[in-house]
Amino acid sequence: MISNSNVTLGDRLNAYETSESAVAMFDGQGTVVAWTKAAERLVGYSAGDMVGRSTARVLPFSEEAPTISAFIEQCRAQNGWSGTTAVRHRDGRMLNINLRISMLRGQDGTVRWLISVTDIGTLSSEAMDGSVREALLTRAPIGIVVRDPQLRCTWVSDTMERHDGISRDRRLGRQFTDVLPGAKAEAIEAVMRQVLHSGATKVHQYRMWPPTSPRQEHTMAASLFCLQDADGQALGVCTINVDVTESRQALERLAILSEASTRLGSTLDVMQTSQELADLAVPLLADYAIVDLEQSVPFGEGSPVRIGPMDGRLPAFRRAGLASIHQGVPESSWMRGESVPVTPTSPVTGVLRTGRSHLEAILDTAPGTWIDEDPERAQKIRENSMHSLMVVPIRARRVLLGVALFVRTEDPVPFQEFDLLLAEELVSRAAMSMDNARQYAREHTAALALQRNLLPRRLKGGAAVEAASRYLPADMDHGVGGDWFDVIPLSGARVALVVGDVVGHGINAAATMGRLRTAVHTLADMELPPDELLTHLDDTVQRMAEEDADAPDLTRTVVGATCLYAVYDPVTRKCTMARAGHPPPAIVDPQGRITFPDLPTGTPLGTGLGVPFEAVELELPEGSLLALYTDGLIESRDHDIDVGMDRLAAALAQPDQSLEDLCTRATETIPGQAPCDDVTLLLVRTRSISPAQVASWTLPSDETAVRSARHLAACQLAEWGLAGLEDATKLIVSELVTNAVRHGSGLIGVRLIQHQVLTCEVFDTNAGSPQLRRARTTDENGRGLFLVGQLSRRWGARSVSGGKVVWAEANLVPGVPKARACEGAAAAEAGVSEVRRDVVVPAVLAPHVAAQL
């Protein structure tokens, strides 16, 4: 069976297959009987010069065959001859040629010889790649047919029968269309007539299914030469036929792989790469292709799936790539993104177990096979005439990423081994891109998780401020950077506001930022003033730089940073700020007037200049808007910082809008312009605590202070309607005032603040911080702070001018005190004794508490 194809495998095949080759015929006595224009161009002799003359004129003879008759006998004994030799051109120069002599048989057993000559000295590298050229230069089988001007076969080589299955007796004396009628044969004969008419050499390709392998399509290339007599008239046409199937397949594979190198892995997205693989395979390799990934691969999460025994547990897959020659992909029961089940006996399971590809050239769709395990899939296979299948594992670094399936429906030719090799090469290239994307997804997920854990998830401003924020990293690929912000609750209803900026971007800057944020939290818990906190933070950054210098083999971390730290007190409405090389905050009053306060700039953290930081205290009206930001918000490549500050001021000039809306307005950039630095914005709207929610007293430092403090606290709680907290609060006040009397020398201050919690504060002139210790059973003192810790949510101390403040917080709603949740905190063996109503303490403290009450 033969199919004509006028589409060549590329310009190389047309341009180089025959341009440096020539043919001629001679008879049994060595006399030239036909010549070609190609031979004349090669050796310089025309048909008039050679036809009727001996081939000895151009062919040299060896010692083994010193005469033409001896040479012919040698060719007859070997059924032809081939080799490399030198011949003299008509102009006298020597040509390095490859000579091949093939035997042709005619009617009545007569013999002719066809000489094919190729000048290998002038072959280009591209010409050497030609299929016909390669066949002429080697002993690869070629089929030869010589026809007269009426296109009747007059001579034929024995090899030709193996090409098309037509015997010599059936072919001789007949035209091609006589032995193989049809439009395709007529097209080939039309090319022969063109050669006879023009005398030019042509290459024609056609497809056929030879009788030796009727199920496998072969591609043939026919080089056609016009044979001339001594007068230069056409004697006939010579056709040299070469099976170029493997060469065609190789060229197609190279073309597909070349295209794959440009189309696969265009993004770091495994889903997109999977779709690119499917799109590339259809229709170049298959009529229908799917790519199913192990479900954790697109997200870079989960444990890797290893190839090997499944132990009855099959991995879950998700469809990632889908392509078909039919619109709408009717062959697939699952769309992209959907989970795909795997049945125990399907070829996919075998591929997962062995790690080897599966080729099912003829897909068995008979009832009872593996396809019937899934009725819906079986219906799709039969409805769409799927007849040939390849399953290729997608793996990288011994990890299974998924499987790729290739199916033929319309193309009647089954998949063969070379198709599987091509599919495996395509999948291998895609797997490298997928593995890179998987690693990126894993790192991206880890980076985002790191960023989420390093930055506050929810801003808690308490009674002091309402807060909102925006964070836009310059490294949008990884989503991490060195900026950080925080709203940290402090004692006395106060709140700390902080914004910082670590030099650089990416994961190293984020890691350094996390360390600095942790340090700020620790220092904030110590209730340090802003200027002192920045001094300690500067020491921390310098130590980080020194640690980095001591480890030169490690990747250098980012150590430079700027920071702005502020503490706002809603009782006094005063905000104390200090900055270390950071941009100043923007303050918007309730009327919309904007100022950038003139704060001392301070040196960036880690410079080691030793310049002290300075703090400034401002009083803010209730409802003021405070904007803390990093320089990425106000700086750009095209404008100076003043333009950015003006733009920020304009965005914040409407304080009546919600904080979220103001954040959006302030962080909007010029359309199409990506930020060149991390952008962070923290917006807070200040609140104040009414004087009616604060009660304070000054007491003398003597034995009357404790009783007075208990009485004043009880009266104030009754006024606030918090009588349920009286007993616990009196105990806390008693212990704190007792310590103040014992360790201080001046007046004692007591303050109660009712906000989201009840805060009790006691001031004394001793600057030393109180220490919690564990008292022994025989000790008479040392249990006071332990009792405070049991009865309060939290407690602590902070330094203030002239002394310190010890504070404790209690929930406003009476409930089970902390002692019940901290069983055994004082003595593991002690029981629990109820002293008054809901005040529950360890029994070891009961006498002490009773004495206070």
CSV table of N, CA and C in Angstrom, one decimal, residues 579-672:
chain,number,residue,atom,x,y,z
A,579,ARG,N,13.5,57.1,67.0
A,579,ARG,CA,13.8,56.4,65.7
A,579,ARG,C,15.3,56.2,65.5
A,580,ALA,N,15.6,55.1,64.7
A,580,ALA,CA,17.0,54.8,64.4
A,580,ALA,C,17.1,54.8,62.9
A,581,GLY,N,17.3,56.0,62.3
A,581,GLY,CA,17.5,56.1,60.9
A,581,GLY,C,16.3,55.9,60.1
A,582,HIS,N,15.1,55.9,60.7
A,582,HIS,CA,13.9,55.5,60.0
A,582,HIS,C,13.1,56.8,59.6
A,583,PRO,N,12.3,56.7,58.6
A,583,PRO,CA,11.5,57.9,58.2
A,583,PRO,C,10.5,58.3,59.4
A,584,PRO,N,10.2,59.6,59.5
A,584,PRO,CA,9.4,60.0,60.6
A,584,PRO,C,7.9,59.6,60.4
A,585,PRO,N,7.1,59.5,61.5
A,585,PRO,CA,5.7,59.1,61.3
A,585,PRO,C,4.9,60.3,60.7
A,586,ALA,N,3.8,59.9,60.2
A,586,ALA,CA,2.8,61.0,59.8
A,586,ALA,C,1.7,61.0,60.8
A,587,ILE,N,1.3,62.2,61.3
A,587,ILE,CA,0.3,62.3,62.3
A,587,ILE,C,-0.8,63.2,61.7
A,588,VAL,N,-2.0,62.7,61.7
A,588,VAL,CA,-3.2,63.4,61.1
A,588,VAL,C,-4.2,63.6,62.3
A,589,ASP,N,-4.4,64.9,62.6
A,589,ASP,CA,-5.4,65.2,63.7
A,589,ASP,C,-6.8,65.0,63.2
A,590,PRO,N,-7.8,65.0,64.1
A,590,PRO,CA,-9.2,64.7,63.8
A,590,PRO,C,-9.7,65.7,62.7
A,591,GLN,N,-9.1,66.8,62.5
A,591,GLN,CA,-9.6,67.8,61.5
A,591,GLN,C,-8.9,67.5,60.1
A,592,GLY,N,-8.0,66.5,60.0
A,592,GLY,CA,-7.3,66.2,58.8
A,592,GLY,C,-6.0,66.9,58.5
A,593,ARG,N,-5.5,67.7,59.5
A,593,ARG,CA,-4.2,68.4,59.3
A,593,ARG,C,-3.1,67.4,59.5
A,594,ILE,N,-2.1,67.4,58.6
A,594,ILE,CA,-1.1,66.4,58.6
A,594,ILE,C,0.2,67.0,58.9
A,595,THR,N,1.0,66.3,59.8
A,595,THR,CA,2.3,66.8,60.2
A,595,THR,C,3.2,65.6,60.2
A,596,PHE,N,4.5,65.9,59.9
A,596,PHE,CA,5.6,64.9,60.0
A,596,PHE,C,6.5,65.4,61.2
A,597,PRO,N,6.3,64.9,62.4
A,597,PRO,CA,7.0,65.5,63.5
A,597,PRO,C,8.5,65.5,63.3
A,598,ASP,N,9.2,66.5,63.9
A,598,ASP,CA,10.6,66.6,63.7
A,598,ASP,C,11.3,65.8,64.8
A,599,LEU,N,11.4,64.5,64.6
A,599,LEU,CA,12.1,63.6,65.6
A,599,LEU,C,13.6,63.6,65.3
A,600,PRO,N,14.4,63.5,66.3
A,600,PRO,CA,15.8,63.2,66.0
A,600,PRO,C,16.0,61.9,65.2
A,601,THR,N,16.8,62.0,64.1
A,601,THR,CA,16.8,60.9,63.1
A,601,THR,C,17.4,59.7,63.8
A,602,GLY,N,18.5,59.8,64.5
A,602,GLY,CA,19.1,58.6,65.1
A,602,GLY,C,19.9,57.9,64.0
A,603,THR,N,20.9,57.1,64.4
A,603,THR,CA,21.7,56.3,63.4
A,603,THR,C,21.0,55.0,63.2
A,604,PRO,N,21.2,54.4,62.0
A,604,PRO,CA,20.6,53.1,61.7
A,604,PRO,C,21.2,52.1,62.7
A,605,LEU,N,20.5,51.0,62.9
A,605,LEU,CA,20.9,50.0,63.8
A,605,LEU,C,22.1,49.2,63.3
A,606,GLY,N,23.1,48.9,64.1
A,606,GLY,CA,24.2,48.1,63.7
A,606,GLY,C,25.4,48.9,63.2
A,607,THR,N,25.3,50.3,63.1
A,607,THR,CA,26.4,51.0,62.6
A,607,THR,C,27.6,51.1,63.6
A,608,GLY,N,27.3,51.0,64.9
A,608,GLY,CA,28.3,51.0,65.9
A,608,GLY,C,28.9,52.4,66.1
A,609,LEU,N,28.2,53.5,65.8
A,609,LEU,CA,28.7,54.8,66.0
A,609,LEU,C,28.7,55.3,67.4
A,610,GLY,N,27.8,54.7,68.2
A,610,GLY,CA,27.7,55.0,69.7
A,610,GLY,C,27.0,56.3,69.9
A,611,VAL,N,26.2,56.8,69.0
A,611,VAL,CA,25.4,58.0,69.2
A,611,VAL,C,24.2,57.7,69.9
A,612,PRO,N,23.9,58.3,71.0
A,612,PRO,CA,22.6,58.0,71.8
A,612,PRO,C,21.4,58.3,71.0
A,613,PHE,N,20.4,57.5,71.2
A,613,PHE,CA,19.1,57.8,70.6
A,613,PHE,C,18.3,58.8,71.5
A,614,GLU,N,17.4,59.6,70.9
A,614,GLU,CA,16.7,60.6,71.7
A,614,GLU,C,15.2,60.3,71.5
A,615,ALA,N,14.4,60.5,72.5
A,615,ALA,CA,13.0,60.3,72.5
A,615,ALA,C,12.3,61.6,72.6
A,616,VAL,N,11.1,61.7,71.9
A,616,VAL,CA,10.3,62.9,71.9
A,616,VAL,C,8.9,62.5,72.4
A,617,GLU,N,8.3,63.3,73.3
A,617,GLU,CA,6.9,63.0,73.8
A,617,GLU,C,6.0,64.0,73.2
A,618,LEU,N,4.9,63.5,72.6
A,618,LEU,CA,3.8,64.3,72.0
A,618,LEU,C,2.5,64.0,72.6
A,619,GLU,N,1.7,65.0,72.7
A,619,GLU,CA,0.3,64.7,73.2
A,619,GLU,C,-0.6,64.7,72.0
A,620,LEU,N,-1.4,63.6,71.8
A,620,LEU,CA,-2.2,63.5,70.6
A,620,LEU,C,-3.7,63.6,71.0
A,621,PRO,N,-4.5,64.4,70.3
A,621,PRO,CA,-5.9,64.4,70.5
A,621,PRO,C,-6.5,63.0,70.3
A,622,GLU,N,-7.6,62.8,71.0
A,622,GLU,CA,-8.3,61.5,70.8
A,622,GLU,C,-8.8,61.4,69.3
A,623,GLY,N,-8.6,60.3,68.7
A,623,GLY,CA,-9.0,60.1,67.3
A,623,GLY,C,-7.9,60.5,66.3
A,624,SER,N,-6.7,60.8,66.8
A,624,SER,CA,-5.6,61.1,65.9
A,624,SER,C,-5.2,59.9,65.1
A,625,LEU,N,-4.8,60.1,63.9
A,625,LEU,CA,-4.3,59.0,63.0
A,625,LEU,C,-2.8,59.1,63.0
A,626,LEU,N,-2.2,57.9,63.3
A,626,LEU,CA,-0.7,57.8,63.3
A,626,LEU,C,-0.3,56.8,62.3
A,627,ALA,N,0.6,57.2,61.3
A,627,ALA,CA,1.0,56.4,60.2
A,627,ALA,C,2.5,56.1,60.4
A,628,LEU,N,2.9,54.8,60.6
A,628,LEU,CA,4.2,54.4,60.6
A,628,LEU,C,4.5,53.5,59.4
A,629,TYR,N,5.6,53.8,58.7
A,629,TYR,CA,5.8,53.1,57.4
A,629,TYR,C,7.3,52.9,57.2
A,630,THR,N,7.6,52.2,56.1
A,630,THR,CA,9.0,52.0,55.7
A,630,THR,C,9.3,52.9,54.5
A,631,ASP,N,10.5,53.1,54.1
A,631,ASP,CA,10.9,54.0,53.0
A,631,ASP,C,10.4,53.5,51.7
A,632,GLY,N,10.1,52.2,51.6
A,632,GLY,CA,9.6,51.7,50.3
A,632,GLY,C,8.2,52.4,49.9
A,633,LEU,N,7.5,52.9,50.9
A,633,LEU,CA,6.2,53.6,50.6
A,633,LEU,C,6.4,54.9,50.0
A,634,ILE,N,7.5,55.6,50.3
A,634,ILE,CA,7.6,57.0,49.9
A,634,ILE,C,8.8,57.2,48.9
A,635,GLU,N,9.6,56.2,48.7
A,635,GLU,CA,10.7,56.3,47.7
A,635,GLU,C,10.4,55.6,46.4
A,636,SER,N,11.0,56.1,45.3
A,636,SER,CA,10.8,55.4,44.0
A,636,SER,C,12.0,55.8,43.2
A,637,ARG,N,12.2,55.1,42.1
A,637,ARG,CA,13.3,55.4,41.2
A,637,ARG,C,13.2,56.7,40.5
A,638,ASP,N,12.0,57.2,40.3
A,638,ASP,CA,11.7,58.3,39.4
A,638,ASP,C,11.5,59.6,40.2
A,639,HIS,N,11.2,59.5,41.5
A,639,HIS,CA,10.9,60.7,42.3
A,639,HIS,C,11.7,60.7,43.6
A,640,ASP,N,11.9,61.9,44.1
A,640,ASP,CA,12.6,62.0,45.4
A,640,ASP,C,11.6,61.8,46.5
A,641,ILE,N,12.2,61.8,47.8
A,641,ILE,CA,11.4,61.4,48.9
A,641,ILE,C,10.3,62.4,49.2
A,642,ASP,N,10.5,63.6,48.9
A,642,ASP,CA,9.4,64.6,49.2
A,642,ASP,C,8.2,64.4,48.4
A,643,VAL,N,8.3,63.9,47.2
A,643,VAL,CA,7.1,63.6,46.4
A,643,VAL,C,6.4,62.5,47.0
A,644,GLY,N,7.1,61.4,47.5
A,644,GLY,CA,6.4,60.3,48.1
A,644,GLY,C,5.7,60.7,49.4
A,645,MET,N,6.3,61.6,50.2
A,645,MET,CA,5.7,62.1,51.4
A,645,MET,C,4.5,62.9,51.1
A,646,ASP,N,4.5,63.7,50.1
A,646,ASP,CA,3.3,64.5,49.7
A,646,ASP,C,2.2,63.6,49.3
A,647,ARG,N,2.6,62.5,48.5
A,647,ARG,CA,1.5,61.6,48.1
A,647,ARG,C,0.9,60.8,49.2
A,648,LEU,N,1.8,60.4,50.2
A,648,LEU,CA,1.2,59.8,51.4
A,648,LEU,C,0.3,60.7,52.2
A,649,ALA,N,0.7,62.0,52.3
A,649,ALA,CA,-0.1,63.0,53.0
A,649,ALA,C,-1.5,63.1,52.3
A,650,ALA,N,-1.5,63.2,51.0
A,650,ALA,CA,-2.7,63.3,50.3
A,650,ALA,C,-3.6,62.1,50.5
A,651,ALA,N,-3.0,60.9,50.6
A,651,ALA,CA,-3.8,59.7,50.7
A,651,ALA,C,-4.4,59.6,52.1
A,652,LEU,N,-3.8,60.2,53.1
A,652,LEU,CA,-4.3,60.1,54.5
A,652,LEU,C,-5.1,61.3,54.9
A,653,ALA,N,-5.4,62.3,54.0
A,653,ALA,CA,-6.0,63.5,54.3
A,653,ALA,C,-7.5,63.4,54.6
A,654,GLN,N,-8.0,62.2,54.6
A,654,GLN,CA,-9.4,61.9,54.9
A,654,GLN,C,-9.6,61.0,56.1
A,655,PRO,N,-9.3,61.5,57.3
A,655,PRO,CA,-9.2,60.6,58.5
A,655,PRO,C,-10.6,60.0,58.9
A,656,ASP,N,-11.7,60.5,58.3
A,656,ASP,CA,-13.0,59.9,58.6
A,656,ASP,C,-13.2,58.5,57.9
A,657,GLN,N,-12.3,58.2,56.9
A,657,GLN,CA,-12.4,56.9,56.3
A,657,GLN,C,-11.9,55.8,57.2
A,658,SER,N,-12.3,54.6,56.8
A,658,SER,CA,-11.9,53.4,57.6
A,658,SER,C,-10.4,53.3,57.4
A,659,LEU,N,-9.7,52.6,58.4
A,659,LEU,CA,-8.3,52.4,58.3
A,659,LEU,C,-7.9,51.5,57.1
A,660,GLU,N,-8.8,50.5,56.9
A,660,GLU,CA,-8.5,49.6,55.7
A,660,GLU,C,-8.5,50.4,54.4
A,661,ASP,N,-9.5,51.3,54.3
A,661,ASP,CA,-9.6,52.1,53.0
A,661,ASP,C,-8.4,53.0,52.9
A,662,LEU,N,-7.9,53.6,54.1
A,662,LEU,CA,-6.8,54.5,54.0
A,662,LEU,C,-5.5,53.7,53.7
A,663,CYS,N,-5.4,52.5,54.2
A,663,CYS,CA,-4.2,51.6,53.9
A,663,CYS,C,-4.2,51.4,52.4
A,664,THR,N,-5.3,51.1,51.8
A,664,THR,CA,-5.4,50.8,50.4
A,664,THR,C,-5.0,52.0,49.6
A,665,ARG,N,-5.5,53.2,49.9
A,665,ARG,CA,-5.2,54.4,49.2
A,665,ARG,C,-3.7,54.7,49.3
A,666,ALA,N,-3.2,54.6,50.5
A,666,ALA,CA,-1.8,54.9,50.7
A,666,ALA,C,-0.8,54.0,50.0
A,667,THR,N,-1.2,52.8,49.8
A,667,THR,CA,-0.2,51.8,49.2
A,667,THR,C,-0.4,51.6,47.7
A,668,GLU,N,-1.4,52.3,47.1
A,668,GLU,CA,-1.5,52.2,45.7
A,668,GLU,C,-0.4,52.9,45.0
A,669,THR,N,0.3,52.1,44.1
A,669,THR,CA,1.4,52.7,43.3
A,669,THR,C,1.0,53.1,42.0
A,670,ILE,N,1.9,53.7,41.2
A,670,ILE,CA,1.6,54.1,39.9
A,670,ILE,C,1.3,52.9,39.1
A,671,PRO,N,0.2,52.8,38.2
A,671,PRO,CA,-0.2,51.6,37.5
A,671,PRO,C,1.0,51.1,36.7
A,672,GLY,N,1.2,49.8,36.8
A,672,GLY,CA,2.3,49.1,36.1
A,672,GLY,C,3.6,49.2,36.7
